[in-house]
Amino acid sequence: MALSKLDSLYRAVILDHSAHPHHHGTLEGSTPLVLNNPTCGDVIQLTVAIEDGIVKDIAFDGSGCSISTASASMMTDAVLGKTIEEIENMSEKFSKLVQGQTIEEAQVLGEAAFLTGVSKFPSRIKCATLGWNALKKAIENDDSYGISGLPCHE
Ligand code: ZN
C-alpha cells in the first residue's frame, strides 16, 4: 500500500474514534482521575476498575481535541483485559512511537499504533499521550495496586 493511502486510512480511523469514542462515560463507584494538557486545553476524566492486577473496565470523559479523544478511545480498547505489567510496557511503546522512535511489536498497541503520524507534529504529542498518562496515574493511585495500597509496616 502506498504511504499516502496508509496515511489516509490512519486518518479515517483516528477521525472515527474522535467522532465516536469507545468506552466514553464514567464508571460508577470509581473516583475519576482528571488530567489536563495545558498546551492544547485538553481535559480527560478517567475511571478504571482494576481487579487482581487486571483492567476489568475503563471509561473516559472530558473535552479534548480530536487527537486526544481518539488516542484515549484507542487506549481504552487496547488496555481492557490487560495486566498492569502489560499496560506499562504498552504505555512505554506508545510514548516512543509518537516520538518517532522505532518500536518492536507495535501490534500490541492495537489501533493506537495508527497515531504514529503524531511524531511529525511535536506540539500534538502531549495530546496523544494524555490518556496514557492519566491511566498511569490512575494505576498508581489505585488502592488495590498502587503505592497507596502498600502497607506501611509488613
Ligand atoms: Zn490536544
Short mmCIF file of C-alpha atoms and ligand atoms in Angstrom, two decimals:
data_model
loop_
_atom_site.label_atom_id
_atom_site.label_comp_id
_atom_site.label_asym_id
_atom_site.label_seq_id
_atom_site.Cartn_x
_atom_site.Cartn_y
_atom_site.Cartn_z
CA MET A 1 0.00 0.00 0.00
CA ALA A 2 1.30 3.43 -0.89
CA LEU A 3 2.24 5.56 2.08
CA SER A 4 -0.35 8.24 1.25
CA LYS A 5 -3.11 5.61 1.22
CA LEU A 6 -1.92 4.26 4.54
CA ASP A 7 -1.88 7.81 5.92
CA SER A 8 -5.47 8.39 4.84
CA LEU A 9 -6.55 5.05 6.33
CA TYR A 10 -4.93 6.02 9.64
CA ARG A 11 -6.58 9.42 9.43
CA ALA A 12 -10.01 7.86 8.85
CA VAL A 13 -9.62 5.54 11.87
CA ILE A 14 -8.46 8.45 14.07
CA LEU A 15 -11.38 10.65 12.98
CA ASP A 16 -13.83 7.81 13.60
CA HIS A 17 -12.55 7.31 17.17
CA SER A 18 -12.73 11.04 17.82
CA ALA A 19 -16.31 11.29 16.48
CA HIS A 20 -17.49 8.09 18.20
CA PRO A 21 -15.18 7.46 21.16
CA HIS A 22 -15.23 3.98 22.67
CA HIS A 23 -15.77 3.47 26.42
CA HIS A 24 -16.99 7.02 26.78
CA GLY A 25 -18.50 7.92 30.15
CA THR A 26 -17.77 7.33 33.82
CA LEU A 27 -17.66 4.07 35.76
CA GLU A 28 -19.98 4.12 38.74
CA GLY A 29 -18.28 3.90 42.10
CA SER A 30 -14.87 4.98 40.78
CA THR A 31 -13.28 8.32 41.55
CA PRO A 32 -12.38 9.99 38.26
CA LEU A 33 -8.78 10.92 37.70
CA VAL A 34 -8.61 14.28 35.95
CA LEU A 35 -5.61 15.29 33.91
CA ASN A 36 -5.19 18.19 31.54
CA ASN A 37 -2.88 19.20 28.76
CA PRO A 38 -2.41 22.96 29.11
CA THR A 39 -0.69 23.36 25.73
CA CYS A 40 -3.89 22.38 23.91
CA GLY A 41 -6.60 22.72 26.56
CA ASP A 42 -7.45 19.01 26.54
CA VAL A 43 -9.02 17.62 29.70
CA ILE A 44 -9.51 13.93 30.39
CA GLN A 45 -11.51 12.36 33.16
CA LEU A 46 -10.67 8.67 33.53
CA THR A 47 -12.21 5.95 35.66
CA VAL A 48 -10.67 2.48 35.83
CA ALA A 49 -11.72 -0.72 37.58
CA ILE A 50 -8.69 -2.86 38.45
CA GLU A 51 -9.16 -6.36 39.85
CA ASP A 52 -6.34 -8.80 40.56
CA GLY A 53 -3.91 -6.58 38.64
CA ILE A 54 -6.08 -6.61 35.50
CA VAL A 55 -8.06 -3.74 33.96
CA LYS A 56 -11.61 -5.08 34.09
CA ASP A 57 -13.34 -1.92 32.97
CA ILE A 58 -12.39 1.58 31.89
CA ALA A 59 -14.19 4.74 30.78
CA PHE A 60 -13.19 8.27 29.92
CA ASP A 61 -14.88 11.61 29.62
CA GLY A 62 -13.80 15.21 29.37
CA SER A 63 -13.18 17.52 26.48
CA GLY A 64 -10.26 17.40 24.15
CA CYS A 65 -9.09 17.87 20.60
CA SER A 66 -9.56 15.12 18.04
CA ILE A 67 -6.11 13.62 18.69
CA SER A 68 -6.52 13.42 22.47
CA THR A 69 -10.05 12.00 22.21
CA ALA A 70 -9.09 9.46 19.54
CA SER A 71 -5.99 8.43 21.47
CA ALA A 72 -7.92 7.95 24.72
CA SER A 73 -10.55 5.93 22.86
CA MET A 74 -7.91 3.69 21.24
CA MET A 75 -6.14 3.36 24.59
CA THR A 76 -9.29 2.09 26.33
CA ASP A 77 -9.74 -0.56 23.62
CA ALA A 78 -6.11 -1.62 23.85
CA VAL A 79 -5.78 -1.92 27.64
CA LEU A 80 -9.07 -3.63 28.50
CA GLY A 81 -8.37 -7.07 30.00
CA LYS A 82 -4.62 -6.43 30.15
CA THR A 83 -2.42 -6.74 33.23
CA ILE A 84 -0.73 -3.72 34.81
CA GLU A 85 2.65 -5.05 33.62
CA GLU A 86 1.40 -5.34 30.04
CA ILE A 87 -0.02 -1.83 30.21
CA GLU A 88 3.27 -0.38 31.49
CA ASN A 89 5.02 -1.98 28.53
CA MET A 90 2.35 -0.70 26.10
CA SER A 91 2.49 2.80 27.52
CA GLU A 92 6.26 2.90 27.08
CA LYS A 93 5.95 1.67 23.48
CA PHE A 94 3.26 4.24 22.74
CA SER A 95 5.31 7.11 24.06
CA LYS A 96 8.28 6.01 21.89
CA LEU A 97 6.01 5.59 18.86
CA VAL A 98 4.60 9.13 19.00
CA GLN A 99 8.12 10.50 19.42
CA GLY A 100 9.05 8.87 16.14
CA GLN A 101 11.17 6.04 17.56
CA THR A 102 11.06 2.57 16.06
CA ILE A 103 9.35 0.05 18.31
CA GLU A 104 9.02 -3.70 18.18
CA GLU A 105 5.68 -5.49 18.36
CA ALA A 106 3.66 -2.33 17.64
CA GLN A 107 0.63 -4.61 17.17
CA VAL A 108 0.20 -4.89 20.96
CA LEU A 109 -0.99 -1.28 20.83
CA GLY A 110 -3.92 -2.15 18.57
CA GLU A 111 -5.28 0.85 16.70
CA ALA A 112 -3.29 3.18 18.98
CA ALA A 113 -0.34 2.36 16.71
CA PHE A 114 -2.15 4.36 13.99
CA LEU A 115 -1.13 7.53 15.85
CA THR A 116 2.45 7.15 14.65
CA GLY A 117 1.95 10.23 12.40
CA VAL A 118 1.75 12.43 15.52
CA SER A 119 5.56 12.26 15.70
CA LYS A 120 5.67 14.74 12.80
CA PHE A 121 3.79 17.28 14.95
CA PRO A 122 5.67 17.64 18.25
CA SER A 123 3.07 20.03 19.70
CA ARG A 124 0.47 17.25 19.44
CA ILE A 125 2.48 14.56 21.26
CA LYS A 126 1.04 15.69 24.60
CA CYS A 127 -2.47 15.38 23.15
CA ALA A 128 -1.76 11.78 22.15
CA THR A 129 -0.15 10.76 25.45
CA LEU A 130 -2.73 12.45 27.73
CA GLY A 131 -4.95 9.36 28.04
CA TRP A 132 -1.99 7.04 28.66
CA ASN A 133 -0.57 9.38 31.30
CA ALA A 134 -3.96 9.56 33.02
CA LEU A 135 -4.10 5.75 33.07
CA LYS A 136 -0.60 5.57 34.56
CA LYS A 137 -1.65 7.95 37.34
CA ALA A 138 -4.92 6.08 37.91
CA ILE A 139 -2.98 2.82 38.33
CA GLU A 140 -0.55 4.47 40.77
CA ASN A 141 -3.48 5.82 42.79
CA ASP A 142 -5.42 2.55 42.79
CA ASP A 143 -5.72 1.23 46.34
CA SER A 144 -5.57 -2.38 45.27
CA TYR A 145 -2.41 -1.94 43.24
CA GLY A 146 -0.61 1.38 43.56
CA ILE A 147 1.78 2.70 46.16
CA SER A 148 -1.11 3.89 48.29
CA GLY A 149 -2.23 0.25 48.71
CA LEU A 150 1.11 -0.87 50.09
CA PRO A 151 1.13 -1.43 53.83
CA CYS A 152 3.25 0.90 55.95
CA HIS A 153 4.62 -1.93 58.09
CA GLU A 154 4.95 -5.51 56.91
ZN ZN B 1 -4.95 18.36 22.03
#
